[in-house]
Short mmCIF file of C-alpha atoms in Angstrom, two decimals:
data_model
loop_
_atom_site.label_atom_id
_atom_site.label_comp_id
_atom_site.label_asym_id
_atom_site.label_seq_id
_atom_site.Cartn_x
_atom_site.Cartn_y
_atom_site.Cartn_z
CA MET A 82 47.62 29.41 -30.88
CA ALA A 83 45.91 28.43 -27.56
CA SER A 84 43.95 26.11 -28.79
CA GLU A 85 46.82 23.85 -29.95
CA LEU A 86 48.04 23.69 -26.34
CA LYS A 87 47.85 20.24 -24.85
CA GLY A 88 48.89 20.01 -21.54
CA TRP A 89 46.76 17.07 -20.08
CA ASP A 90 45.13 14.24 -21.42
CA ARG A 91 41.67 12.75 -20.09
CA ASP A 92 43.73 10.36 -17.44
CA GLN A 93 45.60 13.48 -16.36
CA MET A 94 43.21 15.64 -15.84
CA ALA A 95 41.10 13.21 -14.13
CA ALA A 96 44.23 12.05 -11.94
CA ARG A 97 44.30 15.99 -10.91
CA ALA A 98 40.78 15.96 -9.88
CA ALA A 99 41.22 12.96 -7.78
CA GLU A 100 43.96 14.93 -5.79
CA GLU A 101 40.72 17.29 -4.80
CA LEU A 102 39.60 14.76 -2.60
CA GLU A 103 40.45 13.53 0.73
CA ASP A 104 40.10 10.75 2.90
CA GLY A 105 36.43 10.10 4.29
CA MET A 106 34.98 11.85 1.71
CA TYR A 107 31.40 11.52 0.25
CA VAL A 108 31.52 12.29 -3.37
CA ASN A 109 29.19 12.70 -6.72
CA LEU A 110 31.06 12.12 -9.82
CA GLY A 111 29.29 12.92 -13.11
CA ILE A 112 29.39 11.26 -16.56
CA GLY A 113 32.39 11.30 -19.04
CA ILE A 114 35.96 12.40 -17.36
CA PRO A 115 34.61 12.71 -14.16
CA THR A 116 33.57 8.93 -14.09
CA LEU A 117 37.33 8.57 -14.53
CA VAL A 118 38.25 10.20 -11.42
CA ALA A 119 37.53 6.87 -9.27
CA ASN A 120 40.57 5.47 -11.17
CA TYR A 121 42.53 7.60 -9.03
CA VAL A 122 41.86 8.01 -5.73
CA GLY A 123 44.60 5.37 -4.87
CA ASP A 124 44.24 4.56 -0.59
CA LYS A 125 42.09 7.23 -0.28
CA ASP A 126 38.69 6.07 1.96
CA ILE A 127 36.35 7.97 -0.73
CA THR A 128 32.69 6.80 -0.79
CA LEU A 129 31.02 7.43 -4.14
CA GLN A 130 27.34 8.42 -4.23
CA SER A 131 24.89 7.59 -7.16
CA GLU A 132 22.35 9.53 -6.99
CA ASN A 133 19.63 7.55 -8.12
CA GLY A 134 19.83 6.41 -4.70
CA MET A 135 23.46 4.48 -3.78
CA LEU A 136 26.19 5.15 -1.37
CA GLY A 137 28.79 3.47 -1.94
CA MET A 138 29.09 2.37 -5.67
CA GLY A 139 31.32 -0.31 -6.70
CA PRO A 140 33.00 -1.03 -10.29
CA PHE A 141 31.28 -2.62 -13.54
CA PRO A 142 30.17 -6.23 -12.47
CA PHE A 143 31.86 -8.95 -14.47
CA GLU A 144 30.10 -10.18 -18.00
CA GLY A 145 26.96 -12.71 -16.74
CA GLU A 146 26.76 -10.99 -13.15
CA GLU A 147 24.91 -7.68 -14.56
CA ASP A 148 22.23 -6.93 -12.27
CA PRO A 149 19.02 -5.25 -13.27
CA ASP A 150 17.94 -3.71 -10.18
CA LEU A 151 21.58 -2.19 -9.41
CA ILE A 152 22.87 0.76 -12.05
CA ASN A 153 24.34 4.10 -11.50
CA ALA A 154 22.74 7.68 -12.57
CA GLY A 155 24.47 6.93 -16.21
CA LYS A 156 21.93 3.80 -16.03
CA GLN A 157 24.98 1.58 -16.44
CA THR A 158 25.22 -1.50 -14.40
CA ILE A 159 27.22 -1.46 -11.41
CA THR A 160 28.12 -3.11 -8.37
CA GLU A 161 27.57 -2.72 -4.75
CA LEU A 162 30.74 -2.75 -1.79
CA SER A 163 30.80 -3.61 1.99
CA ARG A 164 29.71 -0.19 2.63
CA THR A 165 26.78 0.41 0.48
CA SER A 166 23.72 1.73 1.22
CA TYR A 167 20.50 2.37 -0.69
CA PHE A 168 17.79 4.73 -0.35
CA ASP A 169 15.10 6.71 -2.14
CA SER A 170 15.39 9.58 -4.81
CA ALA A 171 13.55 12.10 -2.36
CA THR A 172 16.34 10.82 0.41
CA SER A 173 19.28 10.78 -2.01
CA PHE A 174 18.60 14.57 -2.86
CA GLY A 175 18.09 15.07 0.71
CA MET A 176 21.53 14.48 1.53
CA ILE A 177 22.95 16.36 -1.88
CA ARG A 178 20.44 19.61 -0.80
CA GLY A 179 21.61 19.77 2.78
CA GLY A 180 25.16 19.50 2.12
CA LYS A 181 26.37 15.83 3.07
CA ILE A 182 27.82 15.34 0.16
CA ALA A 183 31.46 16.88 0.37
CA ALA A 184 32.14 17.28 -3.66
CA ALA A 185 30.98 16.83 -7.06
CA VAL A 186 33.19 16.33 -9.73
CA LEU A 187 31.25 17.35 -12.99
CA GLY A 188 31.85 18.60 -16.65
CA ALA A 189 30.58 21.42 -18.48
CA MET A 190 29.88 23.54 -21.46
CA GLU A 191 30.67 26.77 -20.06
CA VAL A 192 32.05 28.30 -16.93
CA ALA A 193 31.74 31.98 -16.15
CA GLU A 194 34.03 34.10 -13.93
CA ASN A 195 31.45 34.33 -11.22
CA GLY A 196 31.00 30.68 -10.85
CA ASP A 197 27.99 30.29 -13.35
CA LEU A 198 27.72 27.27 -14.76
CA ALA A 199 26.04 25.92 -17.93
CA ASN A 200 25.89 22.37 -18.82
CA TRP A 201 22.13 21.25 -19.70
CA MET A 202 20.90 22.20 -22.56
CA ILE A 203 21.70 24.01 -25.69
CA PRO A 204 18.86 25.98 -27.17
CA GLY A 205 17.91 24.71 -30.52
CA LYS A 206 19.57 21.75 -30.10
CA LEU A 207 17.55 18.75 -28.51
CA VAL A 208 16.74 19.06 -24.45
CA LYS A 209 17.03 15.93 -22.98
CA GLY A 210 17.14 17.50 -19.07
CA MET A 211 19.12 18.23 -16.47
CA GLY A 212 18.48 15.01 -14.70
CA GLY A 213 20.15 15.58 -10.64
CA ALA A 214 22.89 18.49 -12.46
CA MET A 215 21.09 21.49 -10.79
CA ASP A 216 20.49 19.94 -7.35
CA LEU A 217 23.94 18.86 -7.53
CA VAL A 218 25.63 22.11 -7.65
CA ALA A 219 22.97 24.11 -5.71
CA GLY A 220 23.71 21.62 -2.56
CA VAL A 221 26.90 20.01 -2.67
CA LYS A 222 29.89 21.51 -0.60
CA ARG A 223 32.48 22.09 -3.42
CA VAL A 224 31.71 21.91 -7.04
CA ILE A 225 35.10 20.94 -9.08
CA VAL A 226 34.40 21.06 -12.83
CA VAL A 227 36.80 18.99 -15.31
CA MET A 228 36.71 20.31 -19.08
CA ASP A 229 38.92 21.26 -21.66
CA HIS A 230 39.52 24.62 -21.56
CA THR A 231 38.56 25.43 -25.00
CA ASN A 232 35.89 24.07 -27.70
CA LYS A 233 36.55 22.26 -30.82
CA ALA A 234 36.51 25.63 -32.45
CA GLY A 235 39.39 26.64 -30.33
CA ASP A 236 37.32 29.42 -28.19
CA SER A 237 37.53 29.62 -24.38
CA LYS A 238 34.99 27.76 -22.35
CA LEU A 239 36.05 29.95 -19.48
CA LEU A 240 33.80 33.33 -20.28
CA LYS A 241 33.02 36.24 -18.54
CA GLU A 242 29.23 35.64 -18.58
CA CYS A 243 27.51 32.18 -19.91
CA THR A 244 26.05 32.49 -23.07
CA LEU A 245 23.87 28.97 -22.71
CA PRO A 246 21.02 28.47 -19.94
CA LEU A 247 22.87 28.12 -16.41
CA THR A 248 22.48 24.92 -14.41
CA GLY A 249 23.44 27.32 -11.42
CA LYS A 250 24.34 30.43 -10.48
CA GLY A 251 27.82 31.00 -8.96
CA VAL A 252 28.10 27.37 -8.28
CA VAL A 253 31.56 26.49 -9.30
CA ASN A 254 34.46 26.83 -7.03
CA ARG A 255 37.38 24.93 -8.86
CA ILE A 256 37.91 23.91 -12.60
CA ILE A 257 40.26 21.57 -13.94
CA THR A 258 41.37 21.95 -17.66
CA ASN A 259 43.87 20.54 -19.76
CA LEU A 260 45.81 23.69 -19.48
CA GLY A 261 45.39 23.92 -15.46
CA VAL A 262 43.64 24.26 -12.30
CA LEU A 263 41.82 27.92 -11.51
CA ASP A 264 39.60 28.86 -8.79
CA VAL A 265 36.70 30.88 -8.68
CA VAL A 266 37.62 34.16 -6.76
CA GLU A 267 36.64 37.73 -5.86
CA GLY A 268 37.01 39.36 -9.26
CA GLY A 269 37.47 36.67 -11.58
CA LEU A 270 39.38 33.11 -12.07
CA LYS A 271 42.68 32.63 -10.15
CA ILE A 272 45.34 30.56 -11.89
CA VAL A 273 46.31 27.53 -9.30
CA GLU A 274 48.24 25.51 -11.23
CA THR A 275 49.36 24.96 -15.23
CA ALA A 276 49.40 21.61 -16.65
CA ASP A 277 52.90 20.16 -18.12
CA GLY A 278 54.44 22.33 -20.66
CA VAL A 279 51.80 25.04 -19.95
CA THR A 280 52.55 28.76 -19.05
CA GLU A 281 50.30 31.00 -17.10
CA ASP A 282 50.44 33.11 -20.19
CA ASP A 283 49.16 30.32 -22.37
CA ILE A 284 46.61 29.97 -19.92
CA ARG A 285 45.56 33.95 -20.05
CA ALA A 286 45.86 33.67 -24.07
CA ALA A 287 43.35 31.00 -23.85
CA THR A 288 40.94 32.18 -21.69
CA GLU A 289 38.47 35.00 -22.06
CA ALA A 290 37.08 34.96 -18.25
CA THR A 291 38.98 37.99 -16.17
CA ILE A 292 41.86 36.25 -14.79
CA VAL A 293 42.74 37.89 -11.75
CA ALA A 294 46.69 37.82 -9.97
CA MET B 15 -9.48 -4.82 3.25
CA LYS B 16 -8.30 -6.75 0.62
CA LYS B 17 -5.35 -5.40 -1.19
CA VAL B 18 -4.30 -8.36 -3.07
CA TYR B 19 -5.76 -8.20 -7.11
CA ALA B 20 -5.20 -10.97 -9.53
CA ASN B 21 -3.42 -9.00 -12.08
CA ALA B 22 -2.94 -5.35 -13.12
CA THR B 23 -6.14 -4.96 -15.47
CA GLU B 24 -8.18 -6.03 -12.29
CA ALA B 25 -6.03 -3.49 -9.48
CA LEU B 26 -6.70 -0.48 -11.95
CA ASP B 27 -10.42 -1.42 -12.35
CA GLY B 28 -12.55 2.08 -11.56
CA LEU B 29 -9.39 4.05 -11.41
CA LEU B 30 -8.55 5.36 -14.59
CA HIS B 31 -9.79 8.14 -16.47
CA ASP B 32 -9.26 10.66 -19.31
CA GLY B 33 -6.86 13.53 -18.35
CA MET B 34 -6.09 12.09 -14.97
CA PHE B 35 -2.65 12.91 -13.54
CA ILE B 36 -0.26 10.03 -12.34
CA SER B 37 2.74 9.96 -10.55
CA ALA B 38 5.14 6.86 -11.67
CA GLY B 39 7.94 5.11 -9.83
CA GLY B 40 11.40 4.11 -11.45
CA PHE B 41 14.75 5.46 -13.12
CA GLY B 42 15.44 4.55 -16.43
CA LEU B 43 14.09 1.29 -16.57
CA CYS B 44 15.38 0.33 -13.47
CA GLY B 45 12.09 -0.24 -11.00
CA ILE B 46 9.53 0.72 -13.33
CA PRO B 47 6.30 -0.85 -12.48
CA GLU B 48 6.10 -2.59 -16.30
CA LEU B 49 2.80 -4.65 -15.94
CA LEU B 50 0.81 -1.49 -14.70
CA ILE B 51 2.06 0.68 -17.48
CA ASP B 52 1.14 -2.33 -19.53
CA ALA B 53 -2.60 -2.25 -18.61
CA ILE B 54 -2.95 1.24 -18.35
CA VAL B 55 -1.74 0.80 -22.34
CA ASP B 56 -4.60 -1.80 -22.72
CA SER B 57 -7.00 0.39 -21.07
CA GLY B 58 -7.07 2.97 -23.88
CA VAL B 59 -7.01 5.65 -21.38
CA LYS B 60 -5.66 9.27 -22.68
CA GLU B 61 -4.46 12.66 -22.14
CA LEU B 62 -2.37 11.37 -19.40
CA THR B 63 -0.27 13.68 -17.34
CA ILE B 64 2.73 11.56 -15.71
CA ALA B 65 5.08 12.49 -13.24
CA SER B 66 8.27 10.54 -13.81
CA ASN B 67 11.86 10.49 -13.77
CA ASN B 68 12.11 9.49 -17.50
CA CYS B 69 9.64 8.18 -20.03
CA GLY B 70 10.90 4.92 -20.50
CA ILE B 71 12.83 4.23 -24.05
CA ASP B 72 11.33 3.45 -27.40
CA GLY B 73 8.71 0.56 -27.00
CA PHE B 74 9.25 -0.49 -23.46
CA GLY B 75 8.11 1.17 -20.24
CA LEU B 76 5.90 4.47 -20.52
CA GLY B 77 7.58 4.60 -24.24
CA LYS B 78 4.72 2.16 -24.65
CA LEU B 79 2.22 4.93 -23.82
CA LEU B 80 3.80 7.12 -25.77
CA ASP B 81 3.37 5.06 -28.77
CA THR B 82 -0.13 4.94 -28.47
CA LYS B 83 -0.39 8.86 -27.90
CA GLN B 84 -1.88 8.30 -24.66
CA ILE B 85 0.31 10.92 -22.72
CA LYS B 86 -0.45 14.66 -22.88
CA LYS B 87 2.01 15.97 -20.59
CA MET B 88 5.11 14.78 -18.90
CA LEU B 89 6.70 15.86 -15.60
CA SER B 90 10.65 14.60 -16.09
CA SER B 91 14.37 15.36 -15.37
CA TYR B 92 15.58 13.67 -17.97
CA VAL B 93 14.03 11.89 -21.31
CA GLY B 94 17.15 11.58 -23.56
CA GLU B 95 16.76 8.09 -24.27
CA ASN B 96 13.73 8.07 -26.30
CA ALA B 97 13.28 8.94 -30.11
CA GLU B 98 9.22 8.89 -30.23
CA PHE B 99 9.60 11.41 -27.22
CA MET B 100 11.37 13.78 -29.24
CA ARG B 101 9.45 13.47 -32.28
CA GLN B 102 6.19 13.92 -30.36
CA TYR B 103 7.81 16.74 -28.01
CA LEU B 104 9.17 18.55 -31.21
CA SER B 105 6.15 18.17 -33.22
CA GLY B 106 4.00 20.08 -30.13
CA GLU B 107 2.10 16.53 -29.37
CA LEU B 108 3.22 16.67 -26.07
CA GLU B 109 4.13 18.84 -23.27
CA LEU B 110 7.08 18.84 -20.94
CA GLU B 111 8.08 20.28 -17.84
CA PHE B 112 11.66 19.68 -16.41
CA ASN B 113 11.97 19.42 -13.18
CA PRO B 114 15.40 19.03 -11.52
CA GLN B 115 15.60 15.01 -10.29
CA GLY B 116 15.78 16.33 -6.80
CA THR B 117 12.96 18.57 -6.76
CA LEU B 118 10.88 16.11 -8.85
CA ALA B 119 11.57 13.62 -5.99
CA GLU B 120 10.82 16.11 -3.20
CA ARG B 121 7.68 17.58 -4.90
CA MET B 122 6.08 13.95 -4.89
CA ARG B 123 7.37 13.05 -1.09
CA ALA B 124 6.30 16.83 0.01
CA GLY B 125 2.73 16.15 -2.10
CA GLY B 126 2.04 12.79 -0.01
CA SER B 127 3.44 14.29 3.37
CA GLY B 128 0.87 17.41 3.51
CA ILE B 129 3.15 20.15 2.47
CA PRO B 130 1.79 21.74 -0.39
CA GLY B 131 5.03 23.71 -1.38
CA PHE B 132 8.78 24.10 -0.19
CA TYR B 133 11.92 26.16 -0.77
CA THR B 134 14.78 24.89 -2.61
CA LYS B 135 18.15 26.33 -3.75
CA THR B 136 17.84 24.02 -6.84
CA GLY B 137 17.48 26.29 -9.98
CA VAL B 138 17.88 29.58 -8.64
CA GLY B 139 18.90 31.68 -11.13
CA THR B 140 17.80 29.52 -14.29
CA ARG B 141 15.09 28.99 -16.43
CA ILE B 142 13.76 26.48 -13.63
CA ALA B 143 13.07 29.65 -11.48
CA GLU B 144 11.40 31.48 -13.92
CA GLY B 145 7.85 32.59 -12.52
CA LYS B 146 8.61 31.30 -9.30
CA GLU B 147 8.21 32.67 -6.04
CA VAL B 148 11.95 33.88 -4.72
CA LYS B 149 12.30 34.04 -0.81
CA ILE B 150 15.40 34.82 1.29
CA PHE B 151 16.43 32.89 4.20
CA ASP B 152 19.75 33.51 5.94
CA GLY B 153 20.77 35.62 2.95
CA GLU B 154 20.58 33.12 0.42
CA GLU B 155 17.67 33.35 -2.23
CA TYR B 156 15.14 29.78 -2.65
CA ILE B 157 12.53 28.99 -4.70
CA LEU B 158 9.09 27.96 -4.25
CA GLU B 159 8.22 24.62 -5.36
CA ARG B 160 4.83 22.96 -5.28
CA GLY B 161 4.07 19.38 -3.66
CA ILE B 162 2.85 16.75 -6.67
CA VAL B 163 -0.87 15.06 -5.59
CA ALA B 164 -1.64 12.67 -8.03
CA ASP B 165 -5.31 11.02 -8.82
CA LEU B 166 -2.97 7.55 -9.13
CA SER B 167 0.65 6.30 -8.30
CA ILE B 168 2.02 3.15 -9.96
CA VAL B 169 4.97 1.99 -8.57
CA LYS B 170 7.30 -1.48 -8.06
CA ALA B 171 8.75 -2.90 -5.40
CA TRP B 172 10.53 -6.34 -4.63
CA LYS B 173 8.51 -7.84 -1.94
CA ALA B 174 4.97 -6.99 -0.28
CA ASP B 175 3.29 -8.78 2.46
CA ASP B 176 -0.51 -9.03 1.72
CA THR B 177 -1.00 -5.68 3.71
CA GLY B 178 0.97 -3.74 1.48
CA ASN B 179 4.44 -3.19 3.08
CA LEU B 180 6.87 -3.03 0.64
CA VAL B 181 10.42 -3.81 0.61
CA PHE B 182 12.49 -2.84 -2.47
CA ARG B 183 15.89 -4.39 -3.96
CA LYS B 184 18.87 -2.44 -4.22
CA THR B 185 18.64 0.88 -6.90
CA ALA B 186 15.45 -0.14 -7.85
CA ARG B 187 13.92 1.50 -5.05
CA ASN B 188 14.63 5.23 -6.55
CA PHE B 189 11.34 7.16 -7.10
CA ASN B 190 8.90 4.25 -6.03
CA PRO B 191 8.78 5.38 -2.20
CA PRO B 192 7.67 9.08 -2.95
CA ALA B 193 6.23 8.52 -6.09
CA ALA B 194 3.54 5.92 -4.29
CA MET B 195 3.72 8.59 -1.40
CA SER B 196 2.38 11.27 -3.86
CA GLY B 197 -0.90 9.50 -5.11
CA LYS B 198 -4.49 9.45 -3.57
CA ILE B 199 -4.73 5.78 -4.50
CA CYS B 200 -1.62 3.78 -5.21
CA VAL B 201 -1.38 0.49 -6.89
CA ALA B 202 1.99 -1.62 -6.48
CA GLU B 203 3.52 -4.70 -8.56
CA VAL B 204 5.70 -6.50 -6.85
CA GLU B 205 7.85 -9.93 -7.80
CA GLU B 206 6.36 -11.92 -4.87
CA ILE B 207 3.84 -11.48 -2.04
CA VAL B 208 4.44 -13.21 1.24
CA PRO B 209 2.33 -13.49 4.06
CA ARG B 210 1.65 -10.99 6.75
CA GLY B 211 4.72 -11.58 9.50
CA SER B 212 7.08 -12.96 6.74
CA LEU B 213 8.88 -9.46 6.48
CA ASP B 214 11.01 -8.05 9.37
CA PRO B 215 8.71 -5.01 10.39
CA ASP B 216 12.13 -3.16 10.72
CA HIS B 217 13.21 -3.81 7.46
CA ILE B 218 9.90 -2.32 5.55
CA HIS B 219 10.75 0.53 3.31
CA LEU B 220 7.30 1.93 2.70
CA PRO B 221 4.62 0.71 5.16
CA GLY B 222 1.41 -0.04 3.46
CA ILE B 223 -0.55 2.66 4.73
CA TYR B 224 0.48 4.37 1.33
CA VAL B 225 -0.21 1.36 -0.93
CA HIS B 226 -3.68 0.22 -1.76
CA ARG B 227 -3.78 -2.43 -4.25
CA LEU B 228 -1.51 -5.05 -4.89
CA ILE B 229 -0.41 -7.38 -7.78
CA GLN B 230 2.45 -9.85 -7.94
CA GLY B 231 3.84 -10.65 -11.57
CA GLN B 232 6.54 -11.55 -13.76
CA HIS B 233 8.80 -8.46 -14.74
CA GLU B 234 10.99 -8.57 -17.99
CA LYS B 235 13.29 -6.15 -16.05
CA ARG B 236 14.98 -4.82 -19.08
CA ILE B 237 18.51 -3.48 -18.92
CA GLU B 238 19.19 0.07 -20.38
CA LYS B 239 23.13 -0.30 -20.57
CA ILE B 240 25.22 -3.38 -19.79
CA THR B 241 28.49 -2.24 -18.80
CA THR B 242 30.88 -4.73 -17.41
CA ARG B 243 34.73 -5.62 -16.68
CA LYS B 244 36.87 -8.35 -17.66
CA ARG B 245 37.73 -10.67 -15.49
CA GLU B 246 41.51 -10.26 -16.23
CA GLU B 247 40.87 -6.97 -14.99
CA VAL B 248 41.24 -7.94 -11.04
#
């Protein structure tokens, strides 16, 4: 059963996603596993954007040093760095929409073989809103999705077509799952790398989307 | 030209009416005009349409205007932190128009800048694009979004001089400048009003031309999610 395959854990997925980031990049990290990517960038000179209006996002503050005027896009208290700059929301999304942000790393509910992404709503369930996700996937140069390969029921989250309402159409470039790394290419998904103990056949068996050679 | 008022109620005097459209600054609970919101609650004005990225939380910020059922419709990008919002929305008492965050910010900026509409890639091929004009530029699809011009803007800044020049602090700037620009009239609340000449003109974030009335007051500045790290981790 494909659903029993383990592959990478959350931290290993985050570490693999960190390999995608190059020295000098301005990057936006989503909530969840993507947030962990910051722990694995090592010596690379990466500037993190927080879309509520900050470049150069620092770590959480020490207890007692929280500043209500300094939060990230997930509304968590954070700190600034020596490189930090602040700006308003229109400027922030100007740099996102304008392609100035090199990469966004984000989670997903579904990705289709043509790069369609669904991660903002499940019809019939409580809808909280898309926040900045639609702007990010439409605007940044490279969209990297980090997610489990299958859902809790063991079904593939990499599909021929998304079943949920889209966040963006044809926007995903690379998908990093617990089973490996896949790229969106002409005709479907291409396996770039397999996780430890996972074979290409394992990935094929766990994937509904077309895998191209 | 007197812009400084004694308190939020006086600053809003004559500006509120039922069914009006208000543009509000803030992101989550960060940089929200909490004193002006309280005064709008007290005024009892109703059937409000409000453009704001979020709608506060239960019992704080714009959430207070939900509790008193003064809001008819919200234009927001994310409303997940508010149980009363969801209750009113699911029961049909409250209308909601989801706007992608950057589209909402740009709609405010554009509306205040004399730009009635703009084309954006954001939302192409999604539910957000339904019913909107599509135009191809250089082989890529874009959708038309309208600028927002509100009857009133309510914003919060850190400091102001008495001419309304504003300085914001850290990420509390967020939607406040575009929200201020989008209103026919803008009322700002700040933590400190200083005499003209004491702010460096090169360091003004929003020129006073966008700010018509001004108050100074005490802000609770509630934090939505306190996250910290341990000192040993250093």
